[in-house]
Coordinates of C-alpha atoms and ligand atoms in Angstrom, one line a residue:
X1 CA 163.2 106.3 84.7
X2 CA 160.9 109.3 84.8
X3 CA 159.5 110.0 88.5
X4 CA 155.9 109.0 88.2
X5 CA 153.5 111.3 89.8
X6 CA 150.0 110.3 91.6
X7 CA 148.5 113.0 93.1
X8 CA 145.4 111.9 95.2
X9 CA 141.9 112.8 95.1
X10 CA 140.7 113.7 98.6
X11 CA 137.9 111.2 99.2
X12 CA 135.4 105.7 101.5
X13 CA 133.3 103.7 102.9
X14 CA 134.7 101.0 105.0
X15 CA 135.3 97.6 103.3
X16 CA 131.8 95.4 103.5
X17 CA 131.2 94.1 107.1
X18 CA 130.7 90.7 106.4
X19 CA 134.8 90.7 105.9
X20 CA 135.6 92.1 109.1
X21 CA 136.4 88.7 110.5
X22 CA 138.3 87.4 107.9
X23 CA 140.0 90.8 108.1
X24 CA 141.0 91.0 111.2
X25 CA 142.3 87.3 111.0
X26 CA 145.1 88.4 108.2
X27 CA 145.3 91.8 110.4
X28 CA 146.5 89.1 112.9
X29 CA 148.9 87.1 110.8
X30 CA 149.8 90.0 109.2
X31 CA 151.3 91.0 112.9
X32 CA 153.4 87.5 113.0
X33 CA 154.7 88.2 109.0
X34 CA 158.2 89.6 109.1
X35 CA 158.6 91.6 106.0
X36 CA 161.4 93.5 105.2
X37 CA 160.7 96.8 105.9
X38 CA 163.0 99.1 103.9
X39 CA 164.8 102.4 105.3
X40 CA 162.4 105.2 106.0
X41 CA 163.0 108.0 106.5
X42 CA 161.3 112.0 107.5
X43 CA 162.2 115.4 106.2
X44 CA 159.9 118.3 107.2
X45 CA 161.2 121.1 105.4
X46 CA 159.3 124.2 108.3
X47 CA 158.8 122.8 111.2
X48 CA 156.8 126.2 111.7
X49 CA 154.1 125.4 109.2
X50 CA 150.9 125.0 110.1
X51 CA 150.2 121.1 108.8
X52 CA 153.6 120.0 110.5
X53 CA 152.3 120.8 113.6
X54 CA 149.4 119.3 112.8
X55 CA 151.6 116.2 111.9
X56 CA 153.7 115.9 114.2
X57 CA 150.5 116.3 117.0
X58 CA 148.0 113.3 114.8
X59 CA 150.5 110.7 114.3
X60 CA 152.7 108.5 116.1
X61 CA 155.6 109.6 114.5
X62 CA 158.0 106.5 115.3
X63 CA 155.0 104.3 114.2
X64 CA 153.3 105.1 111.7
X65 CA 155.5 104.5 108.9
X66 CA 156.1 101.3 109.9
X67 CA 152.9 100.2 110.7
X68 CA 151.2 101.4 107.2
X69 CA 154.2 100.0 105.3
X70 CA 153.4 96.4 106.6
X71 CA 150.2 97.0 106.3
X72 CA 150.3 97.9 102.6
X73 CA 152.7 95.2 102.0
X74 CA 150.2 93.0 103.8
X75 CA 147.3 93.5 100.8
X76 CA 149.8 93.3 97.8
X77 CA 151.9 90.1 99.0
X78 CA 150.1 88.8 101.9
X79 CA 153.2 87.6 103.6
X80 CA 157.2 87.5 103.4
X81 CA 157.0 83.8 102.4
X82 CA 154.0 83.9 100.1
X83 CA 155.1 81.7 96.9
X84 CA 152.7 83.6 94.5
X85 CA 153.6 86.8 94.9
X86 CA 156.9 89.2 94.9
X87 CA 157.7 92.3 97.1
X88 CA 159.7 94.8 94.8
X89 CA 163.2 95.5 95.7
X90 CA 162.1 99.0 97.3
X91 CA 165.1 100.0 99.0
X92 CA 164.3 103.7 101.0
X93 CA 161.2 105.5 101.3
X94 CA 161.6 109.4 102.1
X95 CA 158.4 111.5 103.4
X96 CA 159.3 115.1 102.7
X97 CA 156.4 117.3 104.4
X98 CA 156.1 120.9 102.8
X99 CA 154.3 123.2 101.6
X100 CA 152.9 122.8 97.8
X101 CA 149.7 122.5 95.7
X102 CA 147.9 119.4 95.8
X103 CA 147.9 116.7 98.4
X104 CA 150.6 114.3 97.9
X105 CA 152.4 112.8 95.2
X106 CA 155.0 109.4 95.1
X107 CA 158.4 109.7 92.9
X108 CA 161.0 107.2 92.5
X109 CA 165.0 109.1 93.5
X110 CA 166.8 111.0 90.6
X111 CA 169.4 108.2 90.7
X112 CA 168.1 105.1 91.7
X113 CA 164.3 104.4 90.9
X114 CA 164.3 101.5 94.2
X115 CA 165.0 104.4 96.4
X116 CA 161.1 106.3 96.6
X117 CA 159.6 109.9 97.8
X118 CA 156.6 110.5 99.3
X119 CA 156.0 114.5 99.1
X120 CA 152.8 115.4 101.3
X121 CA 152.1 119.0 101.4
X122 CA 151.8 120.6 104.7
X123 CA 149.2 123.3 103.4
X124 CA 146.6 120.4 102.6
X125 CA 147.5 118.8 105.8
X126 CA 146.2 122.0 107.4
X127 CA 143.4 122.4 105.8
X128 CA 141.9 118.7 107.1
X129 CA 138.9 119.1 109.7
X130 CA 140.7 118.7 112.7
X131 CA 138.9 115.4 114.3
X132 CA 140.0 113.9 110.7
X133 CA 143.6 114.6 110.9
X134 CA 145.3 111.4 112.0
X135 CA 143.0 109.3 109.9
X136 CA 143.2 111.4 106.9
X137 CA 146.4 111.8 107.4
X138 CA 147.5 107.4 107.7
X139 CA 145.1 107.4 104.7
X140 CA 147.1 109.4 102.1
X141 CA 150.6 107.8 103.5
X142 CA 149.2 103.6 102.5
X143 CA 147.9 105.4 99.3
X144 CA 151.1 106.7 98.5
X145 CA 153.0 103.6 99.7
X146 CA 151.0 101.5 97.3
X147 CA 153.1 103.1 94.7
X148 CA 156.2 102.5 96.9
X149 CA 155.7 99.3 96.4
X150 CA 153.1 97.9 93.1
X151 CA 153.7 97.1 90.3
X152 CA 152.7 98.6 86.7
X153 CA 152.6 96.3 83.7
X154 CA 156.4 97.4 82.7
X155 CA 154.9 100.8 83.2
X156 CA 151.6 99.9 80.2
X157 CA 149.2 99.6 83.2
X158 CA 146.3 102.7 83.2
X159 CA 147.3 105.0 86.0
X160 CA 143.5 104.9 87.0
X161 CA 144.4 101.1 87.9
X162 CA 147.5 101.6 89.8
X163 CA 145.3 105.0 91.4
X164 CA 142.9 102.2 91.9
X165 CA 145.0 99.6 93.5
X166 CA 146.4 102.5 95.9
X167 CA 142.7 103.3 97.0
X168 CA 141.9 99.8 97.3
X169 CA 144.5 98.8 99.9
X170 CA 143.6 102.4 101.9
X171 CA 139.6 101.3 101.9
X172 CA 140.8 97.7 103.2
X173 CA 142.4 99.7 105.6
X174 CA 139.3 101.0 106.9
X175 CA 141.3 104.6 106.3
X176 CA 138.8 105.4 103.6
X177 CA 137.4 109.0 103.8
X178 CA 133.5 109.5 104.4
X179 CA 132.4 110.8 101.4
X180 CA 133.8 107.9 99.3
X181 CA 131.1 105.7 97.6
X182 CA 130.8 103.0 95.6
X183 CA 129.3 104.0 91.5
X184 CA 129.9 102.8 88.2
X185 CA 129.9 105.2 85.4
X186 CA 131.4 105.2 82.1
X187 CA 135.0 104.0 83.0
X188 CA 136.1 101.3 85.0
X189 CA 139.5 102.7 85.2
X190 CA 138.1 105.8 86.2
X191 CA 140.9 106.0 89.2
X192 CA 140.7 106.5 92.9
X193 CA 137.5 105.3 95.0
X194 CA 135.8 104.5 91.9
X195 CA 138.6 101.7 90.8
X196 CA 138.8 101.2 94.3
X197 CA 135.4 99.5 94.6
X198 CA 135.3 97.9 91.6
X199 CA 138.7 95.7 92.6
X200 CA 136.9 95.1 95.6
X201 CA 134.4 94.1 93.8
X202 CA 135.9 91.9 92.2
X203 CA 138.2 90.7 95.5
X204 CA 135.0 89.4 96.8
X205 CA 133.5 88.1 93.6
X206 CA 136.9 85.7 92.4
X207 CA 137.9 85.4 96.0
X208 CA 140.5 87.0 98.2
X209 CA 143.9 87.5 96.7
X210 CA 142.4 88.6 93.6
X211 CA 144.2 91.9 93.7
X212 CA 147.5 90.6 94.7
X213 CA 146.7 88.4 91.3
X214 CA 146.2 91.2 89.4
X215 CA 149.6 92.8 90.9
X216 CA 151.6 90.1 90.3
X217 CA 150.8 89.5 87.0
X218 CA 151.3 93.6 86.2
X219 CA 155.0 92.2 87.8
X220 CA 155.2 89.5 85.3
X221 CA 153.6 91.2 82.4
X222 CA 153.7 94.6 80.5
X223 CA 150.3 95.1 80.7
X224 CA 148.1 95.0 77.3
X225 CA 144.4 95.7 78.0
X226 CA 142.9 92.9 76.7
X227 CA 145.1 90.2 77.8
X228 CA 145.7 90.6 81.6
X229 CA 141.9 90.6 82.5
X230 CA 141.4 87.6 80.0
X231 CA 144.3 85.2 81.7
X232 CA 143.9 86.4 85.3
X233 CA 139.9 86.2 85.8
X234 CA 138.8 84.9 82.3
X235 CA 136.9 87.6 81.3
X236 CA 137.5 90.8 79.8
X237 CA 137.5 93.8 82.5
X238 CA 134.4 95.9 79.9
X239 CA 132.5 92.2 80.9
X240 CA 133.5 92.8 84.6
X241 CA 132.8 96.1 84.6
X242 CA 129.2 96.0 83.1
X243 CA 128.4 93.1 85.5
X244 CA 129.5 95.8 88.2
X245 CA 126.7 97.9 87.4
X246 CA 124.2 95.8 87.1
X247 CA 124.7 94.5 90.7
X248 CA 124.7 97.8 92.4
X249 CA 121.7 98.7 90.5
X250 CA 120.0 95.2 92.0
X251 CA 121.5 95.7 94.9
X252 CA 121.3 99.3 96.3
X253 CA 121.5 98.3 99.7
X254 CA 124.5 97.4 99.5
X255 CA 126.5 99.3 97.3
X256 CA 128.1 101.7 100.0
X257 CA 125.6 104.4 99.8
X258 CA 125.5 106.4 102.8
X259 CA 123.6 109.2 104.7
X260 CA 120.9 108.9 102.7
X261 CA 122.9 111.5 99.9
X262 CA 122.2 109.1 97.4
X263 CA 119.7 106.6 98.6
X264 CA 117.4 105.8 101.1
Ligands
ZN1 ZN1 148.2 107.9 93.8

C-alpha cells in the first residue's frame, strides 16, 4: 500500500463548554479503559537541532506517547470492550523527529502497512512561540495518531474527512491551536479545523459517538459519498452541511469566534 501522507495545517478553539463535564467523565473512564497500546517507539535523527531540544525540554518524553495514544483511541473507539466499534490492528508507531519542510506527516512502513511513522520536523518545532511548545507540540502528535489508527472507507474516504477526523479528536483534546475557528464556506470537506467543527457539529447535534459512527462505518464500508452520510445520519452531508451554516449565522455567539477578530 502507498504511504499516505497528511501534512498539517498549523492552526482551535476548545470544544463547547457545556461538554466539559461530560468530557471529563469519559476522560475518567477513559483512565480505567485498558487498551492495547501498540509498540512505540523515538528516533531523533540530531540531537543537536534546535526543535529536539525544544522537544526533548516541552514534553514528558516517557509519557506523552502513551498518554495521547489512549487518548486518541479514547474518541475513535471509546473503550477496549466497546461492541460497536473496532481498534485497527496497528502494530508499531515510530516518531522520527528531523529536520524537513512542513510540519508533520503520518506513513504506514515500507513492508508492513500495521507498522506506522510519524515524521515531525524539528525545524517547525523550533519555530513554535516558546510558551506554545508543549501544547503545540501534544497537538500535532493526536493529529497524527488519528491516522495511526482511523479508518478510510477502503481508502474512497476524502482526505479532508480523515484531515477532519484528525483535527476533531485534537480540538476534543482541548490541544486545539488559538487561532482555529469555527466557519462554513463552500466545502464541507474542506479539511482541518474547518471539518473539524463541522463533525463536532454534528457530534453534538446526533449525539455523542457520532464520529466514532462515522469511523466505523468508513471500517465497514468503502466509502461512496452519497451513501455513508445517508445510512449513518439519514441525511446527505450537502443537507448537513447547509444546516451548518445556517446555525452559525443565527447563532454567532456561539460559533467559536474569538478576540473579537471576527465578531463582537
Ligand atoms: Zn493529517
Amino acid at each position: 500500500m502507498s504511504p499516505a501522507v497528511h501534512p498539517i495545517a498549523p492552526g482551535g478553539v476548545p470544544a463547547a463548554a457545556e461538554e466539559e463535564e461530560e468530557e471529563q467523565e469519559e476522560d475518567a473512564k477513559d483512565k480505567e479503559a485498558d487498551f492495547k497500546i501498540p509498540k512505540l517507539r523515538l528516533e531523533i535523527r540530531d540531537l543537536a537541532h534546535p526543535g529536539s531540544v525544544i522537544f526533548l525540554r516541552s514534553v514528558d518524553i516517557a509519557d506523552v506517547l502513551p498518554s495521547a495514544t489512549r487518548r486518541v483511541l479514547h474518541h475513535l473507539y471509546r473503550s477496549p470492550s466497546c461492541p460497536t466499534t473496532t481498534v485497527p490492528p496497528t502494530r508499531s508507531v515510530t516518531l522520527i523527529l528531523r529536520d524537513m519542510d512542513g510540519v508533520a506527516y503520518t506513513t504506514g512502513s515500507d513492508l508492513d502497512n500495521d507498522h506506522k511513522e510519524i515524521h515531525l520536523s524539528t525545524r517547525y518545532i523550533a519555530s513554535v512561540r516558546p510558551d506554545r511548545q508543549g501544547t503545540e507540540i501534544t497537538g500535532v502528535l493526536v493529529h497524527e495518531l488519528v491516522h495511526c489508527f482511523q479508518y478510510n472507507g477502503q481508502g474512497r474516504a476524502p482526505s479532508g474527512l480523515i484531515e477532519g477526523v484528525a483535527d476533531w479528536v485534537r480540538l476534543r483534546s482541548r490541544l486545539s491551536p488559538p487561532h482555529w475557528k469555527r466557519q462554513a464556506g463552500e466545502r464541507w470537506d474542506a479539511g482541518y479545523q474547518t471539518t473539524a467543527y463541522f463533525l463536532d457539529y454534528l457530534e453534538v447535534r446526533f449525539g455523542r459517538g457520532t464520529v466514532r459512527r462515522l469511523n466505523e462505518y468508513l471500517r465497514t464500508h468503502r466509502y461512496v459519498h452519497e451513501e455513508m452520510w445517508e445510512a449513518v445520519l439519514g441525511r446527505g452531508v450537502e443537507d448537513l452541511w447547509s444546516e451548518y451554516a445556517d446555525w452559525l449565522a443565527r447563532d454567532p455567539h456561539d460559533n467559536g469566534l474569538q478576540d473579537g477578530q471576527d465578531g463582537n
